PDB file of C-alpha atoms in Angstrom:
ATOM      1  CA  MET M   1      -3.387 -34.152   7.849  1.00 96.00           C
ATOM      2  CA  ARG M   2      -6.191 -33.164   5.482  1.00 98.00           C
ATOM      3  CA  ILE M   3      -5.091 -32.955   1.857  1.00 98.00           C
ATOM      4  CA  ALA M   4      -7.040 -30.442  -0.214  1.00 98.00           C
ATOM      5  CA  THR M   5      -6.343 -29.095  -3.688  1.00 98.00           C
ATOM      6  CA  THR M   6      -6.412 -25.885  -5.680  1.00 98.00           C
ATOM      7  CA  ILE M   7      -6.483 -25.269  -9.413  1.00 98.00           C
ATOM      8  CA  PHE M   8      -6.954 -22.442 -11.880  1.00 98.00           C
ATOM      9  CA  LEU M   9     -10.181 -23.707 -13.412  1.00 98.00           C
ATOM     10  CA  THR M  10     -10.736 -22.065 -16.802  1.00 98.00           C
ATOM     11  CA  ASP M  11     -12.803 -22.512 -19.942  1.00 98.00           C
ATOM     12  CA  GLU M  12     -10.025 -24.827 -21.195  1.00 98.00           C
ATOM     13  CA  THR M  13      -9.492 -27.108 -18.176  1.00 98.00           C
ATOM     14  CA  ILE M  14     -11.267 -30.011 -16.519  1.00 98.00           C
ATOM     15  CA  THR M  15     -14.751 -28.954 -15.442  1.00 98.00           C
ATOM     16  CA  PRO M  16     -15.739 -28.178 -11.826  1.00 98.00           C
ATOM     17  CA  VAL M  17     -18.262 -31.033 -11.804  1.00 98.00           C
ATOM     18  CA  ARG M  18     -15.800 -33.656 -13.044  1.00 98.00           C
ATOM     19  CA  LEU M  19     -13.034 -32.514 -10.723  1.00 98.00           C
ATOM     20  CA  ALA M  20     -15.244 -32.294  -7.627  1.00 98.00           C
ATOM     21  CA  ARG M  21     -16.597 -35.796  -8.157  1.00 98.00           C
ATOM     22  CA  GLU M  22     -13.082 -37.204  -8.624  1.00 98.00           C
ATOM     23  CA  LEU M  23     -11.768 -35.430  -5.517  1.00 98.00           C
ATOM     24  CA  GLU M  24     -14.558 -36.749  -3.314  1.00 98.00           C
ATOM     25  CA  GLN M  25     -14.362 -40.281  -4.682  1.00 98.00           C
ATOM     26  CA  ARG M  26     -10.599 -40.373  -4.121  1.00 98.00           C
ATOM     27  CA  GLY M  27     -10.769 -39.063  -0.566  1.00 98.00           C
ATOM     28  CA  PHE M  28      -9.321 -35.571  -0.953  1.00 98.00           C
ATOM     29  CA  ALA M  29     -10.500 -33.107   1.679  1.00 98.00           C
ATOM     30  CA  GLY M  30     -11.346 -30.047  -0.353  1.00 98.00           C
ATOM     31  CA  LEU M  31     -11.241 -27.825  -3.412  1.00 99.00           C
ATOM     32  CA  TYR M  32     -10.150 -24.180  -3.282  1.00 98.00           C
ATOM     33  CA  LEU M  33     -10.464 -21.873  -6.287  1.00 98.00           C
ATOM     34  CA  PRO M  34      -8.702 -18.561  -7.054  1.00 98.00           C
ATOM     35  CA  GLU M  35     -10.256 -15.399  -8.431  1.00 98.00           C
ATOM     36  CA  HIS M  36      -9.392 -12.824 -11.081  1.00 98.00           C
ATOM     37  CA  THR M  37     -12.208 -10.911 -12.737  1.00 98.00           C
ATOM     38  CA  HIS M  38      -9.994  -9.752 -15.623  1.00 98.00           C
ATOM     39  CA  ILE M  39      -6.347  -9.027 -16.443  1.00 98.00           C
ATOM     40  CA  PRO M  40      -5.785  -5.633 -18.070  1.00 97.00           C
ATOM     41  CA  VAL M  41      -3.559  -5.933 -21.138  1.00 96.00           C
ATOM     42  CA  THR M  42      -1.695  -2.745 -20.253  1.00 93.00           C
ATOM     43  CA  ARG M  43      -0.181  -3.645 -16.917  1.00 92.00           C
ATOM     44  CA  ASP M  44       2.800  -2.236 -15.030  1.00 94.00           C
ATOM     45  CA  THR M  45       2.375  -4.571 -12.054  1.00 96.00           C
ATOM     46  CA  PRO M  46       4.896  -7.427 -12.277  1.00 96.00           C
ATOM     47  CA  TYR M  47       3.792 -11.027 -11.825  1.00 96.00           C
ATOM     48  CA  PRO M  48       4.837 -11.876  -8.236  1.00 93.00           C
ATOM     49  CA  ALA M  49       6.405 -15.201  -9.244  1.00 91.00           C
ATOM     50  CA  GLY M  50       8.508 -13.513 -11.928  1.00 93.00           C
ATOM     51  CA  GLY M  51       8.466 -13.816 -15.703  1.00 94.00           C
ATOM     52  CA  GLU M  52       5.388 -13.689 -17.876  1.00 95.00           C
ATOM     53  CA  LEU M  53       1.953 -13.963 -16.332  1.00 97.00           C
ATOM     54  CA  PRO M  54       0.522 -17.432 -17.146  1.00 97.00           C
ATOM     55  CA  PRO M  55      -2.478 -17.294 -19.506  1.00 97.00           C
ATOM     56  CA  GLU M  56      -4.836 -19.016 -17.053  1.00 98.00           C
ATOM     57  CA  TYR M  57      -4.984 -15.824 -14.962  1.00 98.00           C
ATOM     58  CA  GLY M  58      -7.066 -14.176 -17.658  1.00 98.00           C
ATOM     59  CA  ARG M  59      -9.323 -17.212 -18.199  1.00 98.00           C
ATOM     60  CA  THR M  60     -10.267 -18.059 -14.596  1.00 98.00           C
ATOM     61  CA  LEU M  61     -13.838 -19.160 -13.904  1.00 98.00           C
ATOM     62  CA  ASP M  62     -15.866 -17.262 -11.345  1.00 98.00           C
ATOM     63  CA  PRO M  63     -15.098 -19.212  -8.151  1.00 98.00           C
ATOM     64  CA  PHE M  64     -18.555 -18.933  -6.601  1.00 98.00           C
ATOM     65  CA  VAL M  65     -20.326 -20.234  -9.699  1.00 98.00           C
ATOM     66  CA  ALA M  66     -17.805 -23.070 -10.075  1.00 98.00           C
ATOM     67  CA  LEU M  67     -17.977 -23.982  -6.383  1.00 98.00           C
ATOM     68  CA  GLY M  68     -21.766 -23.995  -6.589  1.00 98.00           C
ATOM     69  CA  GLN M  69     -21.502 -26.670  -9.279  1.00 98.00           C
ATOM     70  CA  ALA M  70     -19.018 -28.590  -7.123  1.00 98.00           C
ATOM     71  CA  ALA M  71     -21.327 -28.398  -4.111  1.00 98.00           C
ATOM     72  CA  ALA M  72     -24.247 -29.792  -6.098  1.00 98.00           C
ATOM     73  CA  VAL M  73     -22.441 -33.019  -7.027  1.00 98.00           C
ATOM     74  CA  THR M  74     -20.665 -33.755  -3.705  1.00 98.00           C
ATOM     75  CA  GLU M  75     -21.662 -34.368  -0.117  1.00 98.00           C
ATOM     76  CA  HIS M  76     -18.504 -34.065   1.968  1.00 98.00           C
ATOM     77  CA  LEU M  77     -15.906 -32.178  -0.095  1.00 98.00           C
ATOM     78  CA  ALA M  78     -14.889 -28.902   1.545  1.00 98.00           C
ATOM     79  CA  LEU M  79     -15.179 -25.881  -0.751  1.00 98.00           C
ATOM     80  CA  GLY M  80     -13.179 -22.685  -0.555  1.00 98.00           C
ATOM     81  CA  THR M  81     -11.798 -19.628  -2.275  1.00 98.00           C
ATOM     82  CA  GLY M  82      -8.099 -19.075  -2.478  1.00 98.00           C
ATOM     83  CA  ILE M  83      -8.491 -16.232  -2.623  1.00 97.00           C
ATOM     84  CA  THR M  84     -11.497 -13.929  -2.852  1.00 98.00           C
ATOM     85  CA  LEU M  85     -10.225 -10.452  -3.769  1.00 98.00           C
ATOM     86  CA  ILE M  86     -12.407  -8.831  -1.160  1.00 98.00           C
ATOM     87  CA  ALA M  87     -11.684  -5.201  -2.062  1.00 98.00           C
ATOM     88  CA  GLN M  88     -13.034  -5.810  -5.576  1.00 98.00           C
ATOM     89  CA  HIS M  89     -16.530  -6.837  -4.407  1.00 98.00           C
ATOM     90  CA  ASP M  90     -19.673  -5.052  -3.332  1.00 98.00           C
ATOM     91  CA  PRO M  91     -19.868  -6.363   0.262  1.00 98.00           C
ATOM     92  CA  ILE M  92     -23.663  -6.663   0.343  1.00 98.00           C
ATOM     93  CA  ASP M  93     -23.673  -8.815  -2.788  1.00 98.00           C
ATOM     94  CA  LEU M  94     -20.668 -10.806  -1.577  1.00 98.00           C
ATOM     95  CA  ALA M  95     -22.273 -11.487   1.805  1.00 98.00           C
ATOM     96  CA  LYS M  96     -25.286 -12.949   0.003  1.00 98.00           C
ATOM     97  CA  GLN M  97     -23.128 -15.118  -2.309  1.00 98.00           C
ATOM     98  CA  ILE M  98     -21.093 -16.483   0.590  1.00 98.00           C
ATOM     99  CA  ALA M  99     -24.082 -17.195   2.818  1.00 98.00           C
ATOM    100  CA  THR M 100     -25.981 -18.864  -0.028  1.00 98.00           C
ATOM    101  CA  LEU M 101     -23.080 -21.144  -0.979  1.00 98.00           C
ATOM    102  CA  ASP M 102     -22.428 -22.038   2.656  1.00 98.00           C
ATOM    103  CA  HIS M 103     -26.133 -22.739   3.236  1.00 98.00           C
ATOM    104  CA  LEU M 104     -26.593 -24.865   0.128  1.00 98.00           C
ATOM    105  CA  SER M 105     -23.417 -26.850   0.782  1.00 98.00           C
ATOM    106  CA  GLY M 106     -24.333 -27.579   4.393  1.00 98.00           C
ATOM    107  CA  GLY M 107     -21.593 -25.436   5.910  1.00 98.00           C
ATOM    108  CA  ARG M 108     -18.735 -26.671   3.733  1.00 98.00           C
ATOM    109  CA  PHE M 109     -17.475 -23.261   2.600  1.00 98.00           C
ATOM    110  CA  THR M 110     -14.178 -21.616   3.605  1.00 98.00           C
ATOM    111  CA  LEU M 111     -13.708 -17.962   2.745  1.00 98.00           C
ATOM    112  CA  GLY M 112     -10.089 -17.524   1.790  1.00 98.00           C
ATOM    113  CA  LEU M 113      -9.631 -13.800   1.295  1.00 98.00           C
ATOM    114  CA  GLY M 114      -6.808 -11.531   0.313  1.00 97.00           C
ATOM    115  CA  PHE M 115      -5.904  -8.084  -0.918  1.00 97.00           C
ATOM    116  CA  GLY M 116      -4.456  -8.832  -4.332  1.00 97.00           C
ATOM    117  CA  TRP M 117      -1.292  -7.986  -6.257  1.00 97.00           C
ATOM    118  CA  ASN M 118      -2.582  -6.586  -9.579  1.00 98.00           C
ATOM    119  CA  VAL M 119      -2.865  -2.818  -9.210  1.00 98.00           C
ATOM    120  CA  GLU M 120      -4.563  -2.321 -12.581  1.00 98.00           C
ATOM    121  CA  GLU M 121      -7.194  -5.002 -11.975  1.00 98.00           C
ATOM    122  CA  ALA M 122      -8.077  -3.455  -8.622  1.00 98.00           C
ATOM    123  CA  ALA M 123      -8.146   0.062 -10.074  1.00 98.00           C
ATOM    124  CA  ASP M 124     -10.816  -0.975 -12.587  1.00 98.00           C
ATOM    125  CA  HIS M 125     -12.953  -1.898  -9.568  1.00 98.00           C
ATOM    126  CA  GLY M 126     -12.434   1.563  -8.086  1.00 98.00           C
ATOM    127  CA  VAL M 127      -9.966   0.363  -5.453  1.00 98.00           C
ATOM    128  CA  THR M 128      -7.347   2.790  -4.148  1.00 98.00           C
ATOM    129  CA  TRP M 129      -4.302   0.575  -3.757  1.00 98.00           C
ATOM    130  CA  SER M 130      -2.888   2.172  -0.614  1.00 98.00           C
ATOM    131  CA  THR M 131      -6.100   1.581   1.364  1.00 98.00           C
ATOM    132  CA  ARG M 132      -7.107  -1.833   0.015  1.00 98.00           C
ATOM    133  CA  ARG M 133      -6.368  -3.652   3.293  1.00 97.00           C
ATOM    134  CA  GLU M 134      -8.424  -1.218   5.345  1.00 98.00           C
ATOM    135  CA  LEU M 135     -11.169  -1.479   2.725  1.00 98.00           C
ATOM    136  CA  GLY M 136     -11.127  -5.281   3.023  1.00 98.00           C
ATOM    137  CA  ARG M 137     -11.333  -5.075   6.810  1.00 98.00           C
ATOM    138  CA  ASP M 138     -14.282  -2.697   6.548  1.00 98.00           C
ATOM    139  CA  ARG M 139     -16.083  -4.951   4.082  1.00 98.00           C
ATOM    140  CA  MET M 140     -15.664  -7.956   6.368  1.00 98.00           C
ATOM    141  CA  ALA M 141     -17.232  -5.990   9.227  1.00 98.00           C
ATOM    142  CA  LEU M 142     -20.165  -4.999   7.020  1.00 98.00           C
ATOM    143  CA  MET M 143     -20.701  -8.614   5.955  1.00 98.00           C
ATOM    144  CA  ARG M 144     -20.622  -9.772   9.569  1.00 98.00           C
ATOM    145  CA  ALA M 145     -23.429  -7.298  10.300  1.00 98.00           C
ATOM    146  CA  LEU M 146     -25.543  -8.880   7.560  1.00 98.00           C
ATOM    147  CA  TRP M 147     -24.758 -12.372   8.876  1.00 98.00           C
ATOM    148  CA  ALA M 148     -25.811 -11.504  12.440  1.00 97.00           C
ATOM    149  CA  ASP M 149     -28.797 -13.374  13.866  1.00 96.00           C
ATOM    150  CA  GLU M 150     -30.741 -10.151  14.419  1.00 97.00           C
ATOM    151  CA  PRO M 151     -30.966  -7.198  11.997  1.00 98.00           C
ATOM    152  CA  THR M 152     -27.779  -5.223  12.574  1.00 98.00           C
ATOM    153  CA  GLY M 153     -26.625  -2.031  10.938  1.00 98.00           C
ATOM    154  CA  TYR M 154     -23.052  -1.044  10.162  1.00 98.00           C
ATOM    155  CA  GLU M 155     -21.457   2.334   9.514  1.00 98.00           C
ATOM    156  CA  GLY M 156     -17.845   2.134   8.404  1.00 98.00           C
ATOM    157  CA  GLU M 157     -15.175   4.251   6.777  1.00 97.00           C
ATOM    158  CA  PHE M 158     -15.829   2.780   3.322  1.00 98.00           C
ATOM    159  CA  GLY M 159     -19.406   1.548   3.445  1.00 97.00           C
ATOM    160  CA  SER M 160     -22.570   1.148   5.439  1.00 98.00           C
ATOM    161  CA  VAL M 161     -25.700  -0.947   5.588  1.00 98.00           C
ATOM    162  CA  ARG M 162     -28.987  -0.438   7.403  1.00 98.00           C
ATOM    163  CA  ALA M 163     -30.226  -3.031   9.867  1.00 98.00           C
ATOM    164  CA  SER M 164     -31.741  -5.541   7.460  1.00 98.00           C
ATOM    165  CA  HIS M 165     -33.408  -8.892   7.032  1.00 98.00           C
ATOM    166  CA  ALA M 166     -30.726 -10.921   5.266  1.00 98.00           C
ATOM    167  CA  HIS M 167     -31.081 -14.658   4.854  1.00 98.00           C
ATOM    168  CA  PRO M 168     -29.778 -17.292   4.524  1.00 98.00           C
ATOM    169  CA  LYS M 169     -27.167 -17.117   7.266  1.00 98.00           C
ATOM    170  CA  PRO M 170     -23.816 -18.910   7.125  1.00 98.00           C
ATOM    171  CA  VAL M 171     -23.965 -22.258   8.888  1.00 98.00           C
ATOM    172  CA  GLN M 172     -21.014 -21.883  11.244  1.00 94.00           C
ATOM    173  CA  LYS M 173     -21.747 -20.097  14.519  1.00 92.00           C
ATOM    174  CA  PRO M 174     -19.702 -17.157  15.860  1.00 93.00           C
ATOM    175  CA  ARG M 175     -16.409 -18.025  17.582  1.00 91.00           C
ATOM    176  CA  GLY M 176     -14.711 -15.279  19.522  1.00 88.00           C
ATOM    177  CA  PRO M 177     -14.713 -12.106  17.404  1.00 91.00           C
ATOM    178  CA  VAL M 178     -15.285 -14.044  14.179  1.00 95.00           C
ATOM    179  CA  SER M 179     -18.610 -14.872  12.555  1.00 95.00           C
ATOM    180  CA  GLY M 180     -19.606 -16.272   9.204  1.00 97.00           C
ATOM    181  CA  PRO M 181     -17.925 -19.178   7.442  1.00 98.00           C
ATOM    182  CA  ARG M 182     -14.421 -20.345   8.265  1.00 98.00           C
ATOM    183  CA  THR M 183     -12.213 -17.423   7.227  1.00 98.00           C
ATOM    184  CA  LEU M 184      -8.534 -17.597   6.269  1.00 98.00           C
ATOM    185  CA  ILE M 185      -6.478 -14.617   5.099  1.00 98.00           C
ATOM    186  CA  GLY M 186      -3.795 -15.016   2.447  1.00 98.00           C
ATOM    187  CA  GLY M 187      -0.690 -12.908   2.060  1.00 96.00           C
ATOM    188  CA  ALA M 188       2.963 -12.586   2.967  1.00 95.00           C
ATOM    189  CA  ALA M 189       4.016 -12.698   6.610  1.00 97.00           C
ATOM    190  CA  GLY M 190       4.116  -9.349   8.342  1.00 96.00           C
ATOM    191  CA  PRO M 191       2.717  -7.448  11.320  1.00 97.00           C
ATOM    192  CA  LYS M 192      -0.140  -5.814   9.398  1.00 96.00           C
ATOM    193  CA  LEU M 193      -1.350  -9.101   7.927  1.00 98.00           C
ATOM    194  CA  PHE M 194      -1.036 -10.903  11.260  1.00 98.00           C
ATOM    195  CA  ALA M 195      -3.031  -8.146  12.980  1.00 97.00           C
ATOM    196  CA  HIS M 196      -5.845  -8.625  10.460  1.00 98.00           C
ATOM    197  CA  ILE M 197      -5.803 -12.400  11.017  1.00 98.00           C
ATOM    198  CA  ALA M 198      -5.948 -12.015  14.789  1.00 98.00           C
ATOM    199  CA  GLU M 199      -8.786  -9.507  14.563  1.00 97.00           C
ATOM    200  CA  TYR M 200     -11.307 -11.124  12.216  1.00 97.00           C
ATOM    201  CA  ALA M 201     -10.174 -14.488  10.829  1.00 98.00           C
ATOM    202  CA  ASP M 202      -9.675 -18.104  11.818  1.00 98.00           C
ATOM    203  CA  GLY M 203      -6.169 -18.325  10.418  1.00 98.00           C
ATOM    204  CA  TRP M 204      -3.614 -17.842   7.678  1.00 98.00           C
ATOM    205  CA  LEU M 205      -3.431 -19.123   4.088  1.00 98.00           C
ATOM    206  CA  PRO M 206       0.278 -18.716   3.181  1.00 98.00           C
ATOM    207  CA  ILE M 207       1.166 -19.401  -0.438  1.00 95.00           C
ATOM    208  CA  GLY M 208       3.781 -22.119  -0.807  1.00 90.00           C
ATOM    209  CA  GLY M 209       4.460 -22.533   2.889  1.00 85.00           C
ATOM    210  CA  ARG M 210       8.070 -21.340   2.803  1.00 89.00           C
ATOM    211  CA  GLY M 211       9.514 -19.935   6.033  1.00 95.00           C
ATOM    212  CA  LEU M 212       6.711 -21.146   8.283  1.00 97.00           C
ATOM    213  CA  ALA M 213       9.061 -22.277  11.054  1.00 96.00           C
ATOM    214  CA  GLU M 214       9.997 -18.624  11.567  1.00 97.00           C
ATOM    215  CA  SER M 215       6.679 -16.920  10.823  1.00 97.00           C
ATOM    216  CA  VAL M 216       4.173 -19.162  12.621  1.00 97.00           C
ATOM    217  CA  PRO M 217       5.530 -18.354  16.119  1.00 97.00           C
ATOM    218  CA  VAL M 218       5.261 -14.635  15.282  1.00 97.00           C
ATOM    219  CA  LEU M 219       1.659 -15.116  14.184  1.00 98.00           C
ATOM    220  CA  ARG M 220       0.913 -17.081  17.354  1.00 97.00           C
ATOM    221  CA  ARG M 221       2.167 -14.198  19.506  1.00 97.00           C
ATOM    222  CA  ALA M 222      -0.014 -11.707  17.635  1.00 98.00           C
ATOM    223  CA  TRP M 223      -2.970 -14.091  17.913  1.00 98.00           C
ATOM    224  CA  GLU M 224      -2.592 -14.603  21.657  1.00 97.00           C
ATOM    225  CA  SER M 225      -1.947 -10.894  22.272  1.00 97.00           C
ATOM    226  CA  ALA M 226      -5.371 -10.254  20.704  1.00 97.00           C
ATOM    227  CA  GLY M 227      -6.940 -12.588  23.260  1.00 96.00           C
ATOM    228  CA  ARG M 228      -7.616 -15.403  20.812  1.00 97.00           C
ATOM    229  CA  ASP M 229      -7.664 -19.054  21.906  1.00 96.00           C
ATOM    230  CA  PRO M 230      -4.234 -20.543  21.042  1.00 95.00           C
ATOM    231  CA  GLU M 231      -5.865 -23.847  20.126  1.00 95.00           C
ATOM    232  CA  ARG M 232      -8.104 -22.243  17.477  1.00 96.00           C
ATOM    233  CA  LEU M 233      -5.434 -20.771  15.184  1.00 98.00           C
ATOM    234  CA  GLN M 234      -5.334 -22.476  11.767  1.00 98.00           C
ATOM    235  CA  VAL M 235      -2.416 -22.272   9.325  1.00 98.00           C
ATOM    236  CA  VAL M 236      -3.123 -23.823   5.923  1.00 98.00           C
ATOM    237  CA  PRO M 237      -0.201 -23.825   3.434  1.00 98.00           C
ATOM    238  CA  TYR M 238      -1.627 -23.112   0.000  1.00 98.00           C
ATOM    239  CA  ALA M 239      -0.664 -23.994  -3.604  1.00 98.00           C
ATOM    240  CA  VAL M 240       1.960 -26.440  -2.353  1.00 98.00           C
ATOM    241  CA  LEU M 241       3.954 -28.752  -4.599  1.00 97.00           C
ATOM    242  CA  PRO M 242       4.239 -31.664  -2.170  1.00 96.00           C
ATOM    243  CA  SER M 243       6.949 -33.983  -0.988  1.00 96.00           C
ATOM    244  CA  ALA M 244       6.940 -36.391   1.944  1.00 96.00           C
ATOM    245  CA  GLY M 245       9.544 -34.296   3.748  1.00 96.00           C
ATOM    246  CA  LYS M 246       7.617 -31.065   3.265  1.00 96.00           C
ATOM    247  CA  LEU M 247       4.392 -32.528   4.646  1.00 97.00           C
ATOM    248  CA  ALA M 248       6.266 -34.038   7.602  1.00 96.00           C
ATOM    249  CA  HIS M 249       7.699 -30.589   8.345  1.00 96.00           C
ATOM    250  CA  TYR M 250       4.224 -29.081   8.301  1.00 97.00           C
ATOM    251  CA  ALA M 251       2.991 -31.780  10.668  1.00 96.00           C
ATOM    252  CA  GLU M 252       5.791 -30.921  13.103  1.00 96.00           C
ATOM    253  CA  LEU M 253       4.521 -27.333  13.113  1.00 95.00           C
ATOM    254  CA  GLY M 254       1.045 -28.533  14.091  1.00 95.00           C
ATOM    255  CA  ILE M 255      -0.492 -27.917  10.670  1.00 97.00           C
ATOM    256  CA  GLU M 256      -3.587 -30.037  10.040  1.00 98.00           C
ATOM    257  CA  GLU M 257      -4.462 -29.126   6.439  1.00 98.00           C
ATOM    258  CA  VAL M 258      -2.445 -28.440   3.295  1.00 98.00           C
ATOM    259  CA  VAL M 259      -3.693 -27.384  -0.147  1.00 98.00           C
ATOM    260  CA  LEU M 260      -1.844 -28.961  -3.090  1.00 98.00           C
ATOM    261  CA  GLN M 261      -1.516 -27.256  -6.469  1.00 98.00           C
ATOM    262  CA  LEU M 262      -3.036 -28.990  -9.482  1.00 98.00           C
ATOM    263  CA  PRO M 263      -2.046 -28.064 -13.054  1.00 98.00           C
ATOM    264  CA  PRO M 264      -4.456 -25.788 -14.998  1.00 98.00           C
ATOM    265  CA  ALA M 265      -4.995 -28.517 -17.553  1.00 98.00           C
ATOM    266  CA  GLY M 266      -7.446 -30.855 -19.195  1.00 98.00           C
ATOM    267  CA  GLU M 267      -9.030 -33.862 -17.599  1.00 98.00           C
ATOM    268  CA  SER M 268      -6.364 -36.470 -18.322  1.00 98.00           C
ATOM    269  CA  GLU M 269      -3.465 -34.389 -16.961  1.00 98.00           C
ATOM    270  CA  VAL M 270      -5.356 -33.357 -13.820  1.00 98.00           C
ATOM    271  CA  LEU M 271      -6.382 -36.949 -13.088  1.00 98.00           C
ATOM    272  CA  ARG M 272      -2.756 -38.063 -13.455  1.00 98.00           C
ATOM    273  CA  ALA M 273      -1.790 -35.440 -10.882  1.00 98.00           C
ATOM    274  CA  LEU M 274      -4.475 -36.743  -8.525  1.00 98.00           C
ATOM    275  CA  ASP M 275      -3.111 -40.263  -8.977  1.00 98.00           C
ATOM    276  CA  ASP M 276       0.320 -38.962  -7.975  1.00 98.00           C
ATOM    277  CA  TYR M 277      -1.003 -37.001  -4.983  1.00 98.00           C
ATOM    278  CA  ALA M 278      -2.896 -40.046  -3.705  1.00 97.00           C
ATOM    279  CA  GLN M 279       0.322 -41.193  -1.994  1.00 97.00           C
ATOM    280  CA  TYR M 280      -0.127 -38.343   0.510  1.00 98.00           C
ATOM    281  CA  LEU M 281      -3.679 -39.213   1.532  1.00 97.00           C
TER     282      LEU M 281
END
């Protein structure tokens, strides 16, 4: 099982360069970074985990800039977002960012995408909450048009692009209906989410990994009903606080990668956590 990590990197934590070097030297498989552009002070949306929203949410580094630094100082470490708030991006700009990072890293990028939880943050980006999933789906289709080998136009419900010259291209080649970098969708189990995964992603990025024994078979049925290859589905539990029993359970479910949560802290505390997690490598 590949052991990757995630962390809220901020202006107060360990730096991307230092962390990426330590992860690669220690044998960890990857680094995934979350995204929040801003956290409105006046907010009615409750924090999904309950209680007060931790301060690191409002201090998060831009994941693409931070992952670019990580790519420059590593050779093998996988790099990913967990998650990109796809509805909050201009898809033409985002397609260029993703393709550039994937190209410069030699195909090491995973696009973890999701639809968000913070209504006020999304609203400042002009997102209508009730249609954010459909908007995300439309933006993925537009980006796939820009990533196509030949100039390809796209006309969707929420956006369009003319047939264009758009380089670089993502490294990974199309597989089934999916093109671009490895793509995982985050979110809670449910028929709408599983339909999105089966249509345009490589798999699921469930936070915490709870309830997978019940939900993974449901996802597999949706995946196979869409005509996808059963062997290609990827489920990657995300932001996991590990134990030997938990990882053994994941292995029994056929899971090949897990992303462990690191503390949003300074260098010494993060390195202590890596020392502790080394037992799972």
